Amino acid sequence: MGTTGRLTKVGSMRTDSSPGTLPAREHLPAAPAGTPVLDVVIPVYNEEKDLQPCVRRLHEHLARTFPYAFRITIADNASTDTTPQVAARLATEIPEVTTVRLEQKGRGRALRAVWSASDAPVLAYMDVDLSTDLNALLPLVAPLISGHSDLAIGSRLARSSRVVRGPKREFISRAYNLILRGSLQARFSDAQCGFKAIRREVAQVLLPLIEDTGWFFDTEMLVLAERAGLRIHEVPVDWVDDPDSTVHIVKTATDDLKGVWRVGRALATGSLPLDRLARPFGDDPRDREIKDVPRGLARQLVGFCVVGGLSTLFYLLLYSGFRVFTGSQVANALALLVSAIANTAANRRLTFGVRGRGGAVRHQAQGLVVFGIGLALTSGSLAALGAATSEPAHSTELAVLIAANLAATVLRFLLFRAWVFPDRHDSETTVAASYPTAESCAGEAADSTWQDAPWRAAAWQDTTRQDATVQLLPVRPHDTDARDFR
């Protein structure tokens, strides 16, 4: 039979660290009989008319086509009509249906609460109107079950997708995704399609980093996952617009743009601890030790060359500006000092992948030592030029400085790589070992009772979120095994 739960506030506090790194991707093992492999969440708010036909249609499809045990969870977002009664009746009539009640609205809040407490290894959600053709559900979750991918999304903007909707929604959707690509460098094609899935251990690491509790939740989750190097699988879907949708387009678009600004600013300042997820999997071929191939050398060379080219242009502009009102040696020193600080900051973030403020002062101090070496090379070159001719042409000065800077650049890269930003693989392993992994937390959850598992999830959220978190308290008096979370 189904189960009815209630979500209540347990506390709040925010931190800027993730619970830990992720284990290697593996094909999900065969689960014991009755244990759900997939938990499909349907967030609802005042959907008394559509809820019952939606759930019955989804249940019939899963029972007919899905080869694993599953659960359908109705997440009621503080509905004021008879939606809770409809959900409770469905949970009573259908064994694979359960329902929870939240006293606050917000699709993101509902997904965070249910996903945090769920014991299913694959978590998904879809909109109650079932605008997406359900034939895409198995292709959506299959890469997560096999271990190939970490998240999966339905895309209405793929070339092979077949979509029926009005021009206004089409324009808004495409414009929003263009904004994401231009501002956050997103590579996924459709952030807003209400048809997504995620592996549970990935959700346990990502959810504490997501601040939004509304419609922007999806976008924030995808951007953080992509920046952390997680694999996102896209499934072309057939999609038919719901003309009776209650979504307020203008308010939703405004909130989304605010979220884009917030996430973009956090990524630019390095305040998100995504470095702990940069190498989350033991099966990543890039982590293998290969003889005579230093780790990350090719990528670092490309990044360093790009930063170096821009820094050189910046330096030459500064030198030309300072040279107007001062001598060549002073102009060179000032230009090199300013550009060196900018160069160290850019290489720290872009070339060597160091995020956050930790060690920033030390890195700049070491960068200034490297700057001193570069200053000695360029100043020596200018002194040699001055000794050769009393009044060298400005173009000659620039040519000499370019040659000296090339030599200084090679030396700077070697010093940056070996001294300022050495290979952090060993230190990252040590840091990761000091945090509980998603795998160990999953093991604890498996040993605890179902009544205890939500408490653990809520307690974890209590130490990682500023937003109000919630606790799931299911009532299943007829169960004989408390661990059977169906």
PDB file of N, CA, C and O in Angstrom, residues 394-455:
ATOM      1  N   HIS A 394      61.098  53.821 -29.941  1.00  0.00           N
ATOM      2  CA  HIS A 394      60.074  53.171 -29.105  1.00  0.00           C
ATOM      3  C   HIS A 394      59.750  51.774 -29.619  1.00  0.00           C
ATOM      4  O   HIS A 394      59.556  50.832 -28.832  1.00  0.00           O
ATOM      5  N   SER A 395      59.712  51.611 -30.933  1.00  0.00           N
ATOM      6  CA  SER A 395      59.435  50.293 -31.500  1.00  0.00           C
ATOM      7  C   SER A 395      60.529  49.299 -31.156  1.00  0.00           C
ATOM      8  O   SER A 395      60.265  48.114 -30.917  1.00  0.00           O
ATOM      9  N   THR A 396      61.778  49.776 -31.092  1.00  0.00           N
ATOM     10  CA  THR A 396      62.886  48.895 -30.719  1.00  0.00           C
ATOM     11  C   THR A 396      62.759  48.464 -29.264  1.00  0.00           C
ATOM     12  O   THR A 396      63.016  47.303 -28.919  1.00  0.00           O
ATOM     13  N   GLU A 397      62.379  49.425 -28.408  1.00  0.00           N
ATOM     14  CA  GLU A 397      62.161  49.087 -27.010  1.00  0.00           C
ATOM     15  C   GLU A 397      61.098  47.993 -26.870  1.00  0.00           C
ATOM     16  O   GLU A 397      61.265  47.029 -26.109  1.00  0.00           O
ATOM     17  N   LEU A 398      59.992  48.148 -27.600  1.00  0.00           N
ATOM     18  CA  LEU A 398      58.916  47.161 -27.514  1.00  0.00           C
ATOM     19  C   LEU A 398      59.378  45.797 -28.009  1.00  0.00           C
ATOM     20  O   LEU A 398      59.027  44.758 -27.431  1.00  0.00           O
ATOM     21  N   ALA A 399      60.163  45.777 -29.077  1.00  0.00           N
ATOM     22  CA  ALA A 399      60.653  44.505 -29.615  1.00  0.00           C
ATOM     23  C   ALA A 399      61.546  43.799 -28.599  1.00  0.00           C
ATOM     24  O   ALA A 399      61.452  42.578 -28.394  1.00  0.00           O
ATOM     25  N   VAL A 400      62.438  44.547 -27.963  1.00  0.00           N
ATOM     26  CA  VAL A 400      63.320  43.965 -26.947  1.00  0.00           C
ATOM     27  C   VAL A 400      62.516  43.444 -25.765  1.00  0.00           C
ATOM     28  O   VAL A 400      62.781  42.360 -25.229  1.00  0.00           O
ATOM     29  N   LEU A 401      61.512  44.238 -25.351  1.00  0.00           N
ATOM     30  CA  LEU A 401      60.692  43.817 -24.219  1.00  0.00           C
ATOM     31  C   LEU A 401      59.884  42.566 -24.552  1.00  0.00           C
ATOM     32  O   LEU A 401      59.673  41.694 -23.701  1.00  0.00           O
ATOM     33  N   ILE A 402      59.403  42.454 -25.781  1.00  0.00           N
ATOM     34  CA  ILE A 402      58.644  41.261 -26.175  1.00  0.00           C
ATOM     35  C   ILE A 402      59.540  40.024 -26.097  1.00  0.00           C
ATOM     36  O   ILE A 402      59.150  38.975 -25.576  1.00  0.00           O
ATOM     37  N   ALA A 403      60.760  40.139 -26.606  1.00  0.00           N
ATOM     38  CA  ALA A 403      61.684  39.010 -26.554  1.00  0.00           C
ATOM     39  C   ALA A 403      62.017  38.637 -25.111  1.00  0.00           C
ATOM     40  O   ALA A 403      62.046  37.447 -24.748  1.00  0.00           O
ATOM     41  N   ALA A 404      62.258  39.659 -24.276  1.00  0.00           N
ATOM     42  CA  ALA A 404      62.566  39.388 -22.876  1.00  0.00           C
ATOM     43  C   ALA A 404      61.371  38.772 -22.159  1.00  0.00           C
ATOM     44  O   ALA A 404      61.521  37.880 -21.313  1.00  0.00           O
ATOM     45  N   ASN A 405      60.167  39.236 -22.512  1.00  0.00           N
ATOM     46  CA  ASN A 405      58.976  38.682 -21.877  1.00  0.00           C
ATOM     47  C   ASN A 405      58.719  37.236 -22.285  1.00  0.00           C
ATOM     48  O   ASN A 405      58.188  36.452 -21.501  1.00  0.00           O
ATOM     49  N   LEU A 406      59.089  36.880 -23.504  1.00  0.00           N
ATOM     50  CA  LEU A 406      58.932  35.487 -23.915  1.00  0.00           C
ATOM     51  C   LEU A 406      59.801  34.573 -23.057  1.00  0.00           C
ATOM     52  O   LEU A 406      59.355  33.504 -22.597  1.00  0.00           O
ATOM     53  N   ALA A 407      61.038  35.002 -22.829  1.00  0.00           N
ATOM     54  CA  ALA A 407      61.922  34.217 -21.971  1.00  0.00           C
ATOM     55  C   ALA A 407      61.386  34.169 -20.539  1.00  0.00           C
ATOM     56  O   ALA A 407      61.391  33.122 -19.879  1.00  0.00           O
ATOM     57  N   ALA A 408      60.900  35.314 -20.059  1.00  0.00           N
ATOM     58  CA  ALA A 408      60.347  35.364 -18.709  1.00  0.00           C
ATOM     59  C   ALA A 408      59.082  34.519 -18.596  1.00  0.00           C
ATOM     60  O   ALA A 408      58.812  33.921 -17.545  1.00  0.00           O
ATOM     61  N   THR A 409      58.317  34.441 -19.687  1.00  0.00           N
ATOM     62  CA  THR A 409      57.078  33.658 -19.669  1.00  0.00           C
ATOM     63  C   THR A 409      57.356  32.171 -19.502  1.00  0.00           C
ATOM     64  O   THR A 409      56.681  31.478 -18.736  1.00  0.00           O
ATOM     65  N   VAL A 410      58.347  31.660 -20.234  1.00  0.00           N
ATOM     66  CA  VAL A 410      58.708  30.247 -20.093  1.00  0.00           C
ATOM     67  C   VAL A 410      59.130  29.941 -18.665  1.00  0.00           C
ATOM     68  O   VAL A 410      58.693  28.959 -18.053  1.00  0.00           O
ATOM     69  N   LEU A 411      59.976  30.807 -18.111  1.00  0.00           N
ATOM     70  CA  LEU A 411      60.429  30.613 -16.739  1.00  0.00           C
ATOM     71  C   LEU A 411      59.264  30.735 -15.765  1.00  0.00           C
ATOM     72  O   LEU A 411      59.168  29.981 -14.779  1.00  0.00           O
ATOM     73  N   ARG A 412      58.338  31.670 -16.028  1.00  0.00           N
ATOM     74  CA  ARG A 412      57.191  31.863 -15.148  1.00  0.00           C
ATOM     75  C   ARG A 412      56.315  30.609 -15.107  1.00  0.00           C
ATOM     76  O   ARG A 412      55.852  30.194 -14.050  1.00  0.00           O
ATOM     77  N   PHE A 413      56.088  29.989 -16.275  1.00  0.00           N
ATOM     78  CA  PHE A 413      55.262  28.777 -16.299  1.00  0.00           C
ATOM     79  C   PHE A 413      55.902  27.661 -15.479  1.00  0.00           C
ATOM     80  O   PHE A 413      55.231  26.969 -14.712  1.00  0.00           O
ATOM     81  N   LEU A 414      57.202  27.482 -15.655  1.00  0.00           N
ATOM     82  CA  LEU A 414      57.885  26.429 -14.911  1.00  0.00           C
ATOM     83  C   LEU A 414      57.820  26.673 -13.402  1.00  0.00           C
ATOM     84  O   LEU A 414      57.588  25.742 -12.618  1.00  0.00           O
ATOM     85  N   LEU A 415      57.991  27.926 -12.989  1.00  0.00           N
ATOM     86  CA  LEU A 415      57.926  28.247 -11.566  1.00  0.00           C
ATOM     87  C   LEU A 415      56.498  28.125 -11.034  1.00  0.00           C
ATOM     88  O   LEU A 415      56.277  27.639  -9.913  1.00  0.00           O
ATOM     89  N   PHE A 416      55.513  28.567 -11.820  1.00  0.00           N
ATOM     90  CA  PHE A 416      54.124  28.429 -11.405  1.00  0.00           C
ATOM     91  C   PHE A 416      53.764  26.962 -11.197  1.00  0.00           C
ATOM     92  O   PHE A 416      53.143  26.586 -10.209  1.00  0.00           O
ATOM     93  N   ARG A 417      54.154  26.135 -12.164  1.00  0.00           N
ATOM     94  CA  ARG A 417      53.767  24.719 -12.111  1.00  0.00           C
ATOM     95  C   ARG A 417      54.488  23.964 -10.995  1.00  0.00           C
ATOM     96  O   ARG A 417      53.894  23.121 -10.316  1.00  0.00           O
ATOM     97  N   ALA A 418      55.755  24.253 -10.797  1.00  0.00           N
ATOM     98  CA  ALA A 418      56.546  23.489  -9.839  1.00  0.00           C
ATOM     99  C   ALA A 418      56.521  24.064  -8.429  1.00  0.00           C
ATOM    100  O   ALA A 418      56.694  23.323  -7.453  1.00  0.00           O
ATOM    101  N   TRP A 419      56.283  25.392  -8.309  1.00  0.00           N
ATOM    102  CA  TRP A 419      56.437  26.029  -6.993  1.00  0.00           C
ATOM    103  C   TRP A 419      55.154  26.709  -6.506  1.00  0.00           C
ATOM    104  O   TRP A 419      54.667  26.423  -5.412  1.00  0.00           O
ATOM    105  N   VAL A 420      54.590  27.600  -7.308  1.00  0.00           N
ATOM    106  CA  VAL A 420      53.428  28.374  -6.851  1.00  0.00           C
ATOM    107  C   VAL A 420      52.173  27.508  -6.810  1.00  0.00           C
ATOM    108  O   VAL A 420      51.436  27.483  -5.820  1.00  0.00           O
ATOM    109  N   PHE A 421      51.904  26.787  -7.903  1.00  0.00           N
ATOM    110  CA  PHE A 421      50.709  25.938  -7.985  1.00  0.00           C
ATOM    111  C   PHE A 421      51.124  24.505  -8.315  1.00  0.00           C
ATOM    112  O   PHE A 421      50.874  24.024  -9.419  1.00  0.00           O
ATOM    113  N   PRO A 422      51.768  23.817  -7.379  1.00  0.00           N
ATOM    114  CA  PRO A 422      52.197  22.449  -7.668  1.00  0.00           C
ATOM    115  C   PRO A 422      51.004  21.516  -7.815  1.00  0.00           C
ATOM    116  O   PRO A 422      49.881  21.875  -7.468  1.00  0.00           O
ATOM    117  N   ASP A 423      51.246  20.315  -8.333  1.00  0.00           N
ATOM    118  CA  ASP A 423      50.199  19.318  -8.514  1.00  0.00           C
ATOM    119  C   ASP A 423      49.529  19.053  -7.180  1.00  0.00           C
ATOM    120  O   ASP A 423      50.160  18.636  -6.209  1.00  0.00           O
ATOM    121  N   ARG A 424      48.201  19.288  -7.130  1.00  0.00           N
ATOM    122  CA  ARG A 424      47.464  19.182  -5.863  1.00  0.00           C
ATOM    123  C   ARG A 424      46.786  17.832  -5.707  1.00  0.00           C
ATOM    124  O   ARG A 424      45.911  17.675  -4.889  1.00  0.00           O
ATOM    125  N   HIS A 425      47.161  16.828  -6.502  1.00  0.00           N
ATOM    126  CA  HIS A 425      46.468  15.545  -6.483  1.00  0.00           C
ATOM    127  C   HIS A 425      46.520  14.905  -5.101  1.00  0.00           C
ATOM    128  O   HIS A 425      45.519  14.443  -4.568  1.00  0.00           O
ATOM    129  N   ASP A 426      47.741  14.906  -4.496  1.00  0.00           N
ATOM    130  CA  ASP A 426      47.869  14.248  -3.210  1.00  0.00           C
ATOM    131  C   ASP A 426      47.118  14.985  -2.126  1.00  0.00           C
ATOM    132  O   ASP A 426      46.469  14.386  -1.277  1.00  0.00           O
ATOM    133  N   SER A 427      47.203  16.349  -2.170  1.00  0.00           N
ATOM    134  CA  SER A 427      46.505  17.121  -1.142  1.00  0.00           C
ATOM    135  C   SER A 427      45.012  16.994  -1.276  1.00  0.00           C
ATOM    136  O   SER A 427      44.283  16.966  -0.293  1.00  0.00           O
ATOM    137  N   GLU A 428      44.504  16.917  -2.535  1.00  0.00           N
ATOM    138  CA  GLU A 428      43.067  16.761  -2.728  1.00  0.00           C
ATOM    139  C   GLU A 428      42.598  15.421  -2.199  1.00  0.00           C
ATOM    140  O   GLU A 428      41.529  15.290  -1.624  1.00  0.00           O
ATOM    141  N   THR A 429      43.451  14.367  -2.369  1.00  0.00           N
ATOM    142  CA  THR A 429      43.076  13.063  -1.864  1.00  0.00           C
ATOM    143  C   THR A 429      42.968  13.090  -0.358  1.00  0.00           C
ATOM    144  O   THR A 429      42.060  12.516   0.243  1.00  0.00           O
ATOM    145  N   THR A 430      43.922  13.819   0.286  1.00  0.00           N
ATOM    146  CA  THR A 430      43.883  13.915   1.739  1.00  0.00           C
ATOM    147  C   THR A 430      42.650  14.657   2.213  1.00  0.00           C
ATOM    148  O   THR A 430      41.981  14.250   3.161  1.00  0.00           O
ATOM    149  N   VAL A 431      42.327  15.783   1.544  1.00  0.00           N
ATOM    150  CA  VAL A 431      41.147  16.550   1.926  1.00  0.00           C
ATOM    151  C   VAL A 431      39.883  15.736   1.744  1.00  0.00           C
ATOM    152  O   VAL A 431      39.003  15.710   2.592  1.00  0.00           O
ATOM    153  N   ALA A 432      39.794  15.042   0.602  1.00  0.00           N
ATOM    154  CA  ALA A 432      38.607  14.245   0.328  1.00  0.00           C
ATOM    155  C   ALA A 432      38.430  13.148   1.354  1.00  0.00           C
ATOM    156  O   ALA A 432      37.319  12.823   1.755  1.00  0.00           O
ATOM    157  N   ALA A 433      39.551  12.569   1.828  1.00  0.00           N
ATOM    158  CA  ALA A 433      39.448  11.480   2.791  1.00  0.00           C
ATOM    159  C   ALA A 433      38.933  11.952   4.129  1.00  0.00           C
ATOM    160  O   ALA A 433      38.403  11.166   4.919  1.00  0.00           O
ATOM    161  N   SER A 434      39.054  13.253   4.423  1.00  0.00           N
ATOM    162  CA  SER A 434      38.604  13.770   5.705  1.00  0.00           C
ATOM    163  C   SER A 434      37.123  14.066   5.732  1.00  0.00           C
ATOM    164  O   SER A 434      36.584  14.417   6.769  1.00  0.00           O
ATOM    165  N   TYR A 435      36.439  13.940   4.609  1.00  0.00           N
ATOM    166  CA  TYR A 435      35.018  14.189   4.527  1.00  0.00           C
ATOM    167  C   TYR A 435      34.291  12.883   4.277  1.00  0.00           C
ATOM    168  O   TYR A 435      34.790  12.003   3.591  1.00  0.00           O
ATOM    169  N   PRO A 436      33.057  12.726   4.786  1.00  0.00           N
ATOM    170  CA  PRO A 436      32.296  11.516   4.509  1.00  0.00           C
ATOM    171  C   PRO A 436      31.916  11.462   3.050  1.00  0.00           C
ATOM    172  O   PRO A 436      31.447  12.431   2.486  1.00  0.00           O
ATOM    173  N   THR A 437      32.144  10.336   2.395  1.00  0.00           N
ATOM    174  CA  THR A 437      31.788  10.189   0.996  1.00  0.00           C
ATOM    175  C   THR A 437      30.336   9.812   0.861  1.00  0.00           C
ATOM    176  O   THR A 437      29.705   9.319   1.788  1.00  0.00           O
ATOM    177  N   ALA A 438      29.793  10.046  -0.348  1.00  0.00           N
ATOM    178  CA  ALA A 438      28.418   9.663  -0.608  1.00  0.00           C
ATOM    179  C   ALA A 438      28.233   8.171  -0.454  1.00  0.00           C
ATOM    180  O   ALA A 438      27.193   7.695  -0.025  1.00  0.00           O
ATOM    181  N   GLU A 439      29.319   7.399  -0.763  1.00  0.00           N
ATOM    182  CA  GLU A 439      29.219   5.950  -0.662  1.00  0.00           C
ATOM    183  C   GLU A 439      29.083   5.527   0.785  1.00  0.00           C
ATOM    184  O   GLU A 439      28.289   4.658   1.138  1.00  0.00           O
ATOM    185  N   SER A 440      29.880   6.161   1.681  1.00  0.00           N
ATOM    186  CA  SER A 440      29.795   5.791   3.086  1.00  0.00           C
ATOM    187  C   SER A 440      28.475   6.207   3.684  1.00  0.00           C
ATOM    188  O   SER A 440      27.902   5.513   4.513  1.00  0.00           O
ATOM    189  N   CYS A 441      27.961   7.383   3.239  1.00  0.00           N
ATOM    190  CA  CYS A 441      26.664   7.817   3.743  1.00  0.00           C
ATOM    191  C   CYS A 441      25.560   6.890   3.275  1.00  0.00           C
ATOM    192  O   CYS A 441      24.607   6.617   4.002  1.00  0.00           O
ATOM    193  N   ALA A 442      25.694   6.403   2.020  1.00  0.00           N
ATOM    194  CA  ALA A 442      24.702   5.464   1.517  1.00  0.00           C
ATOM    195  C   ALA A 442      24.741   4.178   2.327  1.00  0.00           C
ATOM    196  O   ALA A 442      23.718   3.556   2.603  1.00  0.00           O
ATOM    197  N   GLY A 443      25.968   3.766   2.741  1.00  0.00           N
ATOM    198  CA  GLY A 443      26.073   2.563   3.563  1.00  0.00           C
ATOM    199  C   GLY A 443      25.406   2.736   4.899  1.00  0.00           C
ATOM    200  O   GLY A 443      24.743   1.840   5.415  1.00  0.00           O
ATOM    201  N   GLU A 444      25.564   3.929   5.514  1.00  0.00           N
ATOM    202  CA  GLU A 444      24.903   4.189   6.779  1.00  0.00           C
ATOM    203  C   GLU A 444      23.394   4.166   6.632  1.00  0.00           C
ATOM    204  O   GLU A 444      22.672   3.650   7.473  1.00  0.00           O
ATOM    205  N   ALA A 445      22.920   4.755   5.522  1.00  0.00           N
ATOM    206  CA  ALA A 445      21.480   4.785   5.295  1.00  0.00           C
ATOM    207  C   ALA A 445      20.925   3.378   5.142  1.00  0.00           C
ATOM    208  O   ALA A 445      19.811   3.078   5.572  1.00  0.00           O
ATOM    209  N   ALA A 446      21.729   2.484   4.512  1.00  0.00           N
ATOM    210  CA  ALA A 446      21.260   1.127   4.311  1.00  0.00           C
ATOM    211  C   ALA A 446      21.147   0.388   5.633  1.00  0.00           C
ATOM    212  O   ALA A 446      20.310  -0.510   5.796  1.00  0.00           O
ATOM    213  N   ASP A 447      21.984   0.749   6.610  1.00  0.00           N
ATOM    214  CA  ASP A 447      21.948   0.074   7.892  1.00  0.00           C
ATOM    215  C   ASP A 447      20.902   0.657   8.831  1.00  0.00           C
ATOM    216  O   ASP A 447      20.590   0.077   9.872  1.00  0.00           O
ATOM    217  N   SER A 448      20.368   1.833   8.524  1.00  0.00           N
ATOM    218  CA  SER A 448      19.396   2.469   9.386  1.00  0.00           C
ATOM    219  C   SER A 448      17.989   2.120   8.950  1.00  0.00           C
ATOM    220  O   SER A 448      17.753   1.661   7.855  1.00  0.00           O
ATOM    221  N   THR A 449      17.044   2.349   9.815  1.00  0.00           N
ATOM    222  CA  THR A 449      15.653   2.102   9.457  1.00  0.00           C
ATOM    223  C   THR A 449      15.136   3.233   8.617  1.00  0.00           C
ATOM    224  O   THR A 449      15.735   4.305   8.535  1.00  0.00           O
ATOM    225  N   TRP A 450      13.999   2.973   7.949  1.00  0.00           N
ATOM    226  CA  TRP A 450      13.403   4.019   7.090  1.00  0.00           C
ATOM    227  C   TRP A 450      13.022   5.226   7.908  1.00  0.00           C
ATOM    228  O   TRP A 450      13.189   6.356   7.509  1.00  0.00           O
ATOM    229  N   GLN A 451      12.535   4.975   9.142  1.00  0.00           N
ATOM    230  CA  GLN A 451      12.177   6.125   9.975  1.00  0.00           C
ATOM    231  C   GLN A 451      13.409   6.931  10.347  1.00  0.00           C
ATOM    232  O   GLN A 451      13.336   8.125  10.561  1.00  0.00           O
ATOM    233  N   ASP A 452      14.588   6.252  10.398  1.00  0.00           N
ATOM    234  CA  ASP A 452      15.797   6.959  10.785  1.00  0.00           C
ATOM    235  C   ASP A 452      16.463   7.646   9.607  1.00  0.00           C
ATOM    236  O   ASP A 452      17.081   8.693   9.759  1.00  0.00           O
ATOM    237  N   ALA A 453      16.316   7.086   8.392  1.00  0.00           N
ATOM    238  CA  ALA A 453      16.990   7.640   7.220  1.00  0.00           C
ATOM    239  C   ALA A 453      16.608   9.078   6.930  1.00  0.00           C
ATOM    240  O   ALA A 453      17.464   9.914   6.673  1.00  0.00           O
ATOM    241  N   PRO A 454      15.309   9.439   6.956  1.00  0.00           N
ATOM    242  CA  PRO A 454      14.951  10.842   6.713  1.00  0.00           C
ATOM    243  C   PRO A 454      15.539  11.771   7.761  1.00  0.00           C
ATOM    244  O   PRO A 454      15.913  12.895   7.469  1.00  0.00           O
ATOM    245  N   TRP A 455      15.613  11.253   9.029  1.00  0.00           N
ATOM    246  CA  TRP A 455      16.189  12.105  10.069  1.00  0.00           C
ATOM    247  C   TRP A 455      17.646  12.404   9.767  1.00  0.00           C
ATOM    248  O   TRP A 455      18.125  13.512   9.916  1.00  0.00           O
TER     249      TRP A 455
END
